Amino acid sequence: MAVPCNIRGSASQLFYQDHQSAQYQALLAITELPHPDRSILGAFLIDAKDPRKAARYFLRETLIDGTSRSVRTRTIWEFLSDWKNLVSLFRPITATGLCAETERLVYDRDGGRCCVTQACFNSPADSDLRFVHIVLPRVFMNPDLVEGGRLSEMLYAFLSKDSIESFRSILSLDTQKTERLDNLCLLSVPAFKLVEAGEVWFETMSWDQRNSPHRQSYIINTNPYRYTTLSEMPIASSAEMMLIEDKTNNQTPVPHKDLFGLHALFSNSLAWIEVKREMIQQSDRPTPRAIDVLETSDAAYLLMTRVPGRPIGQLLDTMTDKQVHNVVADLKRYVAELRAIPNQVSKFQICNSEGGGILDWRIRDSQSEELRFETETDFHNHLTRKMTDDTRRQAAKSHTIPHAIVFTHSDLNPRNILAENGRITGIVDWENAGFFPEYWEYTKTHYTVRHVIRWLADVVDQTFEGYRDELYVDNMLSDLAGPF
């Protein structure tokens, strides 16, 4: 995940509830780093085999653990630099110099197809084919990683000594072979680029009882959140599963599941390093985008003027902290302008922009009934009408507080806010807009996007002040009511 800079006081449920824990203190310490460096180092703390051990190691090395040592081992920036160097050693690479026999064995084992996309190759010499080492074969022999090496303790903190010994054993060469076949796979060039950059990684389907040294099934995952589905990625596949098996029936070993697992542990850091590279290359390159219009005989869709920019959810990972700060300033101004619009259309306090019934994906029956309310109390009674007495008592924590009723967009999620060059260019999808209690805009920004942590901590929580009790109550009610 993207680690936000505003962790202290965040309302997100993703952060450690124990603020005295090593993990929380370590994440708090790295907020001084800019994005995406913060997320690169955050992956060391979050993705480690034992996150508590990794956090304690980081705090000890950077002297944030309160010990009496007079000189710390390294600064946070130096720790980040070492971590980047370590991660680079675990990037998949193309296997060059393979003998013809090894190439033929791997090619035939994989059926002459890319393991990810299933694209067919013409021969082992196909220009779109890459023989790939999942892990650099002699990576653990690197002088920096051997016992006492400069990065060895950091590696131990991330993986543990036992797992490292297991990986050493997997990668060891016997006297008969020059290459481990279970560290080789076939990938197309586009698929290799994504795997190499950590944007695609594989999770073993451990429940598949048919798995063996000659057959393994995986779930294909994307990393980070620039691609929400594989169909959006620049590879010719939308499959969510990958099956690697020996197509020759000659008992040829397939890629070792633990090596794919090792790649998965480093994939988050690799992906954020790629994000930083792209941010440096892109600078402020404009990418205008039109909004489509669609009309059918039985439905009418909202027609909007063409607005430049792209949904901010697609851009957030490549935005600097300064750009995110500008987005917050823009959003505050737009929300203030909306709230200044008076309700001159209806005696009902809670209603849509024309005084009629509200439409809100958070309130399921608003899609089928004419719902509008004369008072905030009536509105809250509707939200809790099917809840237990105990739930209503808990909801009273915020439902008994009077709120101003203001004009509200009601769906300010990362898909509906367009941005370009680090500024908001427009807000779209107004079908949920209407007059609601002032907290509704804030609680709805959390609805359905609770996992987009940088959006919530660095944008939403910085745009809206307060409303934490209201968020707690509405999260509880929406969880109990179920989606849509």
XYZ file of C-alpha atoms in Angstrom:
484
model
C 0.000 0.000 0.000
C 0.988 3.653 -0.349
C 2.152 4.900 3.047
C 0.630 8.355 3.711
C 2.462 11.217 5.403
C -0.417 11.992 7.777
C -0.513 8.887 9.950
C -0.778 10.484 13.367
C -4.453 10.953 14.170
C -5.720 9.242 11.008
C -9.201 7.745 11.235
C -8.273 4.846 8.957
C -8.838 1.385 10.355
C -5.732 0.122 8.550
C -3.261 1.558 11.020
C -2.121 -0.306 14.101
C -4.486 0.428 16.948
C -1.653 0.205 19.498
C 0.164 3.488 19.036
C 2.971 2.267 21.265
C 3.739 -0.670 18.984
C 7.016 -0.810 17.091
C 5.167 -0.991 13.776
C 3.223 2.207 14.416
C 6.286 4.068 15.708
C 8.321 2.975 12.676
C 5.634 4.046 10.201
C 5.352 7.353 12.035
C 9.113 7.860 11.774
C 9.238 7.438 7.996
C 6.570 10.083 7.358
C 9.457 12.558 7.006
C 10.286 10.893 3.669
C 8.544 12.137 0.500
C 6.329 9.901 -1.601
C 7.109 7.363 -3.030
C 10.310 6.881 -0.967
C 8.059 6.594 2.065
C 6.196 3.678 0.479
C 9.411 1.979 -0.652
C 10.670 1.912 2.934
C 7.183 1.193 4.239
C 7.273 -2.098 2.339
C 10.230 -3.187 4.507
C 8.082 -2.629 7.606
C 4.810 -4.039 6.255
C 5.840 -6.941 3.992
C 8.526 -8.508 6.204
C 8.035 -12.093 7.351
C 7.799 -10.724 10.901
C 6.749 -7.039 10.722
C 7.330 -6.519 14.452
C 10.911 -7.761 14.181
C 11.524 -5.595 11.094
C 10.120 -2.530 12.861
C 12.269 -3.085 15.952
C 15.351 -3.490 13.751
C 14.574 -0.259 11.883
C 14.020 1.700 15.107
C 17.225 0.310 16.619
C 19.333 1.051 13.547
C 18.057 4.618 13.243
C 18.190 5.183 17.029
C 14.481 5.911 17.392
C 13.947 3.156 19.952
C 15.089 5.277 22.878
C 18.286 3.362 23.617
C 21.299 5.056 25.163
C 23.626 4.461 22.208
C 25.417 7.737 21.460
C 25.802 7.208 17.707
C 23.136 5.676 15.532
C 24.049 3.191 12.824
C 22.464 5.191 9.988
C 19.952 7.906 9.219
C 16.511 7.094 7.823
C 17.715 8.231 4.403
C 20.738 5.931 4.639
C 18.494 3.060 5.739
C 16.277 3.742 2.704
C 19.302 3.727 0.389
C 20.474 0.383 1.777
C 16.973 -1.067 1.433
C 16.787 0.008 -2.222
C 20.144 -1.667 -2.864
C 18.940 -4.845 -1.176
C 15.670 -4.890 -3.129
C 17.520 -4.467 -6.435
C 19.323 -7.755 -5.792
C 15.996 -9.617 -5.825
C 14.693 -8.325 -9.137
C 13.927 -11.134 -11.666
C 16.356 -11.145 -14.575
C 16.542 -12.627 -18.047
C 18.605 -15.793 -18.131
C 21.400 -15.343 -20.618
C 23.979 -17.919 -21.625
C 21.724 -20.940 -21.149
C 22.784 -23.999 -23.076
C 20.494 -25.172 -25.879
C 19.489 -28.273 -23.906
C 18.297 -26.216 -20.910
C 16.373 -23.820 -23.152
C 14.656 -26.724 -24.883
C 13.759 -28.404 -21.558
C 12.153 -25.212 -20.189
C 10.459 -24.399 -23.501
C 8.916 -27.862 -23.796
C 8.001 -28.011 -20.098
C 6.004 -24.755 -20.401
C 4.454 -25.810 -23.691
C 6.088 -22.979 -25.621
C 3.776 -20.462 -23.927
C 4.136 -17.472 -21.624
C 3.314 -18.624 -18.086
C 1.251 -15.475 -17.400
C -0.492 -14.624 -20.683
C -0.412 -18.040 -22.372
C 0.852 -16.310 -25.531
C 2.351 -18.861 -27.946
C 5.954 -18.673 -29.094
C 7.307 -20.042 -32.379
C 10.512 -21.518 -30.969
C 13.036 -21.053 -28.133
C 14.616 -18.335 -30.316
C 11.384 -16.265 -30.578
C 12.212 -12.548 -30.163
C 9.206 -12.020 -27.841
C 10.296 -14.841 -25.514
C 12.328 -14.415 -22.354
C 13.847 -17.188 -20.254
C 13.597 -15.677 -16.781
C 15.373 -16.363 -13.514
C 12.765 -15.717 -10.828
C 15.621 -15.070 -8.382
C 19.223 -14.277 -9.259
C 20.790 -17.774 -8.984
C 23.743 -16.794 -6.775
C 22.135 -13.892 -4.972
C 22.899 -15.264 -1.511
C 26.576 -15.475 -2.426
C 26.692 -11.701 -2.905
C 29.382 -10.273 -0.557
C 26.835 -7.868 0.951
C 24.495 -10.739 1.867
C 26.817 -13.401 3.238
C 27.209 -13.710 7.011
C 28.660 -10.427 8.249
C 28.006 -8.654 4.936
C 26.905 -5.027 4.862
C 23.233 -5.861 4.163
C 23.028 -9.258 5.838
C 21.420 -8.070 9.077
C 18.801 -6.103 7.143
C 18.025 -9.209 5.099
C 17.719 -11.284 8.279
C 15.328 -8.713 9.731
C 13.161 -8.873 6.608
C 13.207 -12.626 5.897
C 14.589 -14.393 9.022
C 17.679 -16.625 9.098
C 15.690 -19.854 8.814
C 13.910 -18.800 5.625
C 17.182 -17.576 4.128
C 18.778 -20.973 4.732
C 15.788 -22.576 3.038
C 16.194 -20.317 0.002
C 19.931 -21.061 -0.107
C 19.113 -24.751 -0.259
C 16.566 -24.283 -3.046
C 19.042 -22.314 -5.165
C 22.036 -24.555 -4.552
C 23.453 -26.302 -7.623
C 24.146 -30.012 -7.756
C 27.170 -31.430 -9.529
C 25.214 -32.566 -12.583
C 23.492 -29.329 -13.626
C 24.581 -25.799 -14.374
C 21.087 -24.342 -14.007
C 18.154 -24.999 -11.702
C 15.115 -25.642 -13.889
C 12.859 -24.742 -10.967
C 14.233 -21.181 -11.046
C 13.384 -20.677 -14.731
C 10.148 -19.791 -16.500
C 8.986 -18.556 -19.901
C 7.526 -15.042 -20.133
C 6.620 -12.746 -22.996
C 8.470 -9.420 -23.080
C 5.459 -7.384 -21.793
C 4.789 -9.888 -19.005
C 8.460 -9.957 -18.008
C 8.563 -6.166 -17.697
C 5.626 -6.254 -15.287
C 7.050 -9.110 -13.224
C 10.493 -7.504 -13.187
C 8.985 -4.232 -11.922
C 7.005 -5.995 -9.200
C 3.710 -4.912 -10.725
C 2.652 -8.553 -11.092
C 3.312 -11.195 -8.460
C 2.035 -14.682 -7.733
C 0.377 -16.257 -4.722
C 0.385 -20.032 -4.345
C -3.044 -21.630 -4.281
C -2.087 -23.763 -1.283
C -5.541 -25.340 -1.091
C -5.109 -26.986 -4.513
C -4.374 -30.583 -3.554
C -3.104 -31.379 -7.052
C 0.000 -29.208 -6.580
C 3.330 -31.030 -6.774
C 6.946 -30.395 -7.865
C 5.633 -30.826 -11.438
C 2.437 -28.758 -11.126
C 1.668 -25.504 -9.291
C -1.337 -23.199 -9.411
C -1.186 -19.502 -8.530
C -3.364 -16.448 -8.143
C -2.049 -13.551 -10.251
C -1.915 -10.328 -8.232
C -1.220 -6.719 -9.227
C 0.905 -4.247 -7.302
C 0.392 -1.425 -6.409
C -3.109 -0.144 -7.173
C -2.567 1.418 -10.566
C -4.242 -1.593 -12.174
C -7.405 -2.739 -10.440
C -7.868 -5.680 -12.804
C -5.510 -7.590 -15.048
C -7.599 -6.573 -18.065
C -6.341 -2.982 -17.536
C -2.726 -4.064 -17.718
C -0.639 -3.945 -20.908
C -0.553 -7.729 -21.252
C -2.771 -9.931 -23.371
C -4.467 -11.702 -20.475
C -7.317 -11.095 -18.071
C -6.972 -14.429 -16.270
C -6.753 -14.271 -12.503
C -5.085 -17.668 -12.165
C -1.904 -19.197 -13.503
C -1.207 -22.905 -13.824
C 2.367 -24.036 -14.418
C 2.815 -27.726 -15.114
C 5.183 -30.004 -16.959
C 3.636 -30.342 -20.416
C 6.080 -33.106 -21.378
C 5.186 -35.637 -18.668
C 8.925 -36.179 -18.242
C 8.896 -35.195 -14.557
C 10.638 -31.908 -15.349
C 10.427 -29.683 -12.247
C 8.359 -26.509 -12.587
C 9.339 -23.174 -10.989
C 9.621 -23.543 -7.224
C 6.671 -22.000 -5.400
C 8.927 -20.582 -2.676
C 10.936 -18.625 -5.258
C 7.738 -17.005 -6.518
C 6.971 -16.383 -2.856
C 10.320 -14.649 -2.393
C 9.599 -12.447 -5.405
C 6.203 -11.610 -3.907
C 7.814 -10.372 -0.681
C 9.954 -7.877 -2.605
C 7.357 -7.006 -5.269
C 5.819 -4.087 -3.368
C 9.184 -2.355 -3.002
C 10.070 -3.098 -6.639
C 6.768 -1.581 -7.765
C 7.249 1.614 -5.764
C 10.792 1.968 -7.110
C 9.246 1.759 -10.594
C 6.687 4.415 -9.623
C 9.520 6.742 -8.581
C 11.320 6.138 -11.883
C 8.154 7.011 -13.809
C 7.546 10.127 -11.702
C 11.013 11.392 -12.605
C 10.415 10.671 -16.306
C 6.870 12.003 -16.509
C 7.322 15.281 -14.682
C 4.060 17.175 -15.333
C 3.114 15.639 -18.641
C -0.487 16.645 -19.549
C -2.930 13.823 -20.295
C -6.367 15.281 -21.144
C -9.303 12.873 -21.185
C -12.845 13.234 -22.505
C -15.992 11.971 -20.725
C -18.216 9.806 -22.940
C -21.898 10.381 -23.597
C -24.321 7.452 -23.896
C -28.051 7.552 -24.650
C -30.391 4.603 -25.094
C -34.117 4.271 -25.781
C -34.943 3.301 -22.199
C -32.405 5.238 -20.116
C -30.978 8.725 -19.843
C -27.457 9.335 -18.563
C -26.081 12.545 -17.106
C -24.446 14.658 -19.838
C -21.408 16.626 -18.728
C -19.026 19.022 -20.427
C -15.656 17.690 -21.396
C -13.249 18.130 -18.487
C -9.454 17.718 -18.751
C -7.628 15.309 -16.519
C -7.889 11.741 -15.318
C -9.473 10.193 -12.217
C -7.170 11.038 -9.340
C -7.178 7.420 -8.195
C -5.123 6.573 -11.301
C -2.631 9.348 -10.557
C -2.265 9.295 -6.784
C 0.631 6.846 -6.648
C 2.727 9.080 -8.919
C 1.873 12.405 -7.240
C 4.384 14.169 -5.003
C 3.459 15.229 -1.471
C 3.366 18.860 -2.659
C 0.888 17.949 -5.404
C -1.294 16.096 -2.884
C -1.158 19.180 -0.635
C -2.408 21.266 -3.593
C -5.227 18.774 -4.156
C -6.305 19.185 -0.534
C -6.390 22.972 -0.954
C -8.464 22.609 -4.143
C -10.884 20.158 -2.555
C -11.387 22.344 0.527
C -12.318 25.247 -1.731
C -14.766 23.184 -3.796
C -16.448 21.712 -0.716
C -16.830 25.199 0.789
C -18.418 26.443 -2.434
C -20.884 23.533 -2.426
C -21.829 24.112 1.187
C -22.657 27.751 0.430
C -25.503 26.680 -1.915
C -28.786 27.203 -0.017
C -31.770 24.862 -0.104
C -34.441 26.933 -1.844
C -36.185 24.039 -3.556
C -38.017 22.148 -0.796
C -39.332 22.203 2.767
C -37.565 18.839 3.183
C -34.139 19.316 4.731
C -32.744 16.046 3.357
C -33.515 15.822 -0.370
C -31.913 15.816 -3.789
C -30.820 18.945 -5.647
C -34.340 19.509 -6.995
C -36.155 18.799 -3.737
C -37.083 15.224 -4.612
C -36.026 11.881 -3.207
C -32.324 11.229 -2.586
C -30.277 8.668 -4.523
C -27.352 7.307 -2.541
C -25.512 4.004 -2.988
C -24.967 3.900 0.772
C -28.772 3.803 1.343
C -30.042 0.773 -0.524
C -33.760 1.613 -0.653
C -33.077 5.104 -2.057
C -32.724 3.376 -5.434
C -36.321 2.152 -5.364
C -38.195 4.555 -3.052
C -38.803 8.307 -2.898
C -36.811 9.113 0.219
C -36.661 12.652 1.589
C -36.791 13.835 5.173
C -38.027 16.952 6.920
C -35.422 16.720 9.693
C -32.033 15.205 10.397
C -33.650 13.103 13.119
C -36.032 11.561 10.558
C -33.044 10.781 8.356
C -31.160 9.075 11.194
C -34.252 7.136 12.237
C -34.464 5.765 8.698
C -30.813 4.676 8.763
C -31.344 2.731 12.007
C -34.949 1.552 11.571
C -33.960 -2.097 11.016
C -31.157 -2.117 13.566
C -31.215 -3.572 17.074
C -31.765 -1.427 20.152
C -28.110 -1.854 21.069
C -27.000 -0.614 17.626
C -29.305 2.411 17.914
C -27.799 3.213 21.305
C -24.315 3.107 19.793
C -25.440 5.256 16.863
C -26.739 7.893 19.276
C -23.066 8.786 19.833
C -23.293 10.947 16.717
C -26.975 10.885 15.755
C -27.932 13.028 18.759
C -25.531 15.795 17.653
C -27.256 18.454 15.511
C -25.525 19.171 12.205
C -25.878 21.841 9.574
C -27.651 20.619 6.439
C -25.548 21.506 3.395
C -25.360 20.795 -0.307
C -23.253 17.684 -0.772
C -21.758 15.822 -3.732
C -22.091 12.551 -1.759
C -19.639 10.512 -3.840
C -16.233 12.210 -3.676
C -14.244 9.049 -4.293
C -10.984 8.832 -6.317
C -12.907 7.875 -9.488
C -14.997 11.041 -9.511
C -12.322 13.666 -8.949
C -10.315 14.521 -12.065
C -6.799 15.915 -11.821
C -3.996 17.046 -14.076
C -0.534 18.427 -13.294
C -1.128 17.963 -9.573
C -4.367 20.023 -9.404
C -8.055 19.142 -9.452
C -9.589 19.914 -12.852
C -13.148 18.788 -12.251
C -15.621 16.702 -10.273
C -17.975 14.320 -12.072
C -20.883 11.931 -11.351
C -23.338 14.214 -9.548
C -26.295 11.811 -9.458
C -25.992 11.416 -5.652
C -25.837 15.146 -4.970
C -28.322 16.750 -2.600
C -28.770 18.280 0.824
C -27.418 16.167 3.686
C -25.997 16.588 7.211
C -22.561 18.237 6.996
C -20.710 15.053 8.041
C -22.155 13.023 5.136
C -19.573 14.247 2.613
C -16.775 13.041 4.904
C -18.210 9.646 5.797
C -19.112 8.942 2.163
C -15.505 9.601 1.078
C -14.575 6.571 3.196
C -17.386 4.410 1.819
C -16.103 1.596 -0.486
C -12.518 2.979 -0.526
C -11.324 2.153 2.981
C -8.258 0.382 1.570
C -6.899 3.408 -0.359
C -4.857 4.583 2.584
C -2.968 7.517 1.050
C -6.229 8.950 -0.298
C -7.888 8.752 3.114
C -5.008 9.901 5.324
C -3.387 12.532 3.092
C -6.417 13.905 1.245
C -9.707 13.151 2.999
C -8.565 13.547 6.610
C -6.770 16.770 5.694
C -9.811 18.206 3.904
C -12.379 17.565 6.625
C -11.900 18.368 10.293
C -13.615 16.308 12.962
C -16.533 13.949 12.271
C -14.657 10.965 13.724
C -17.621 9.790 15.827
C -19.844 10.163 12.776
C -17.423 8.056 10.757
C -17.351 5.334 13.392
C -21.148 5.194 13.506
C -21.688 5.228 9.748
C -19.017 2.574 9.180
C -20.850 0.421 11.727
C -24.244 0.994 10.108
C -23.017 0.487 6.539
C -21.245 -2.747 7.539
C -24.455 -4.030 9.109
C -26.629 -2.929 6.193
C -24.380 -4.554 3.573
C -23.348 -3.213 0.157
C -25.816 -1.461 -2.118
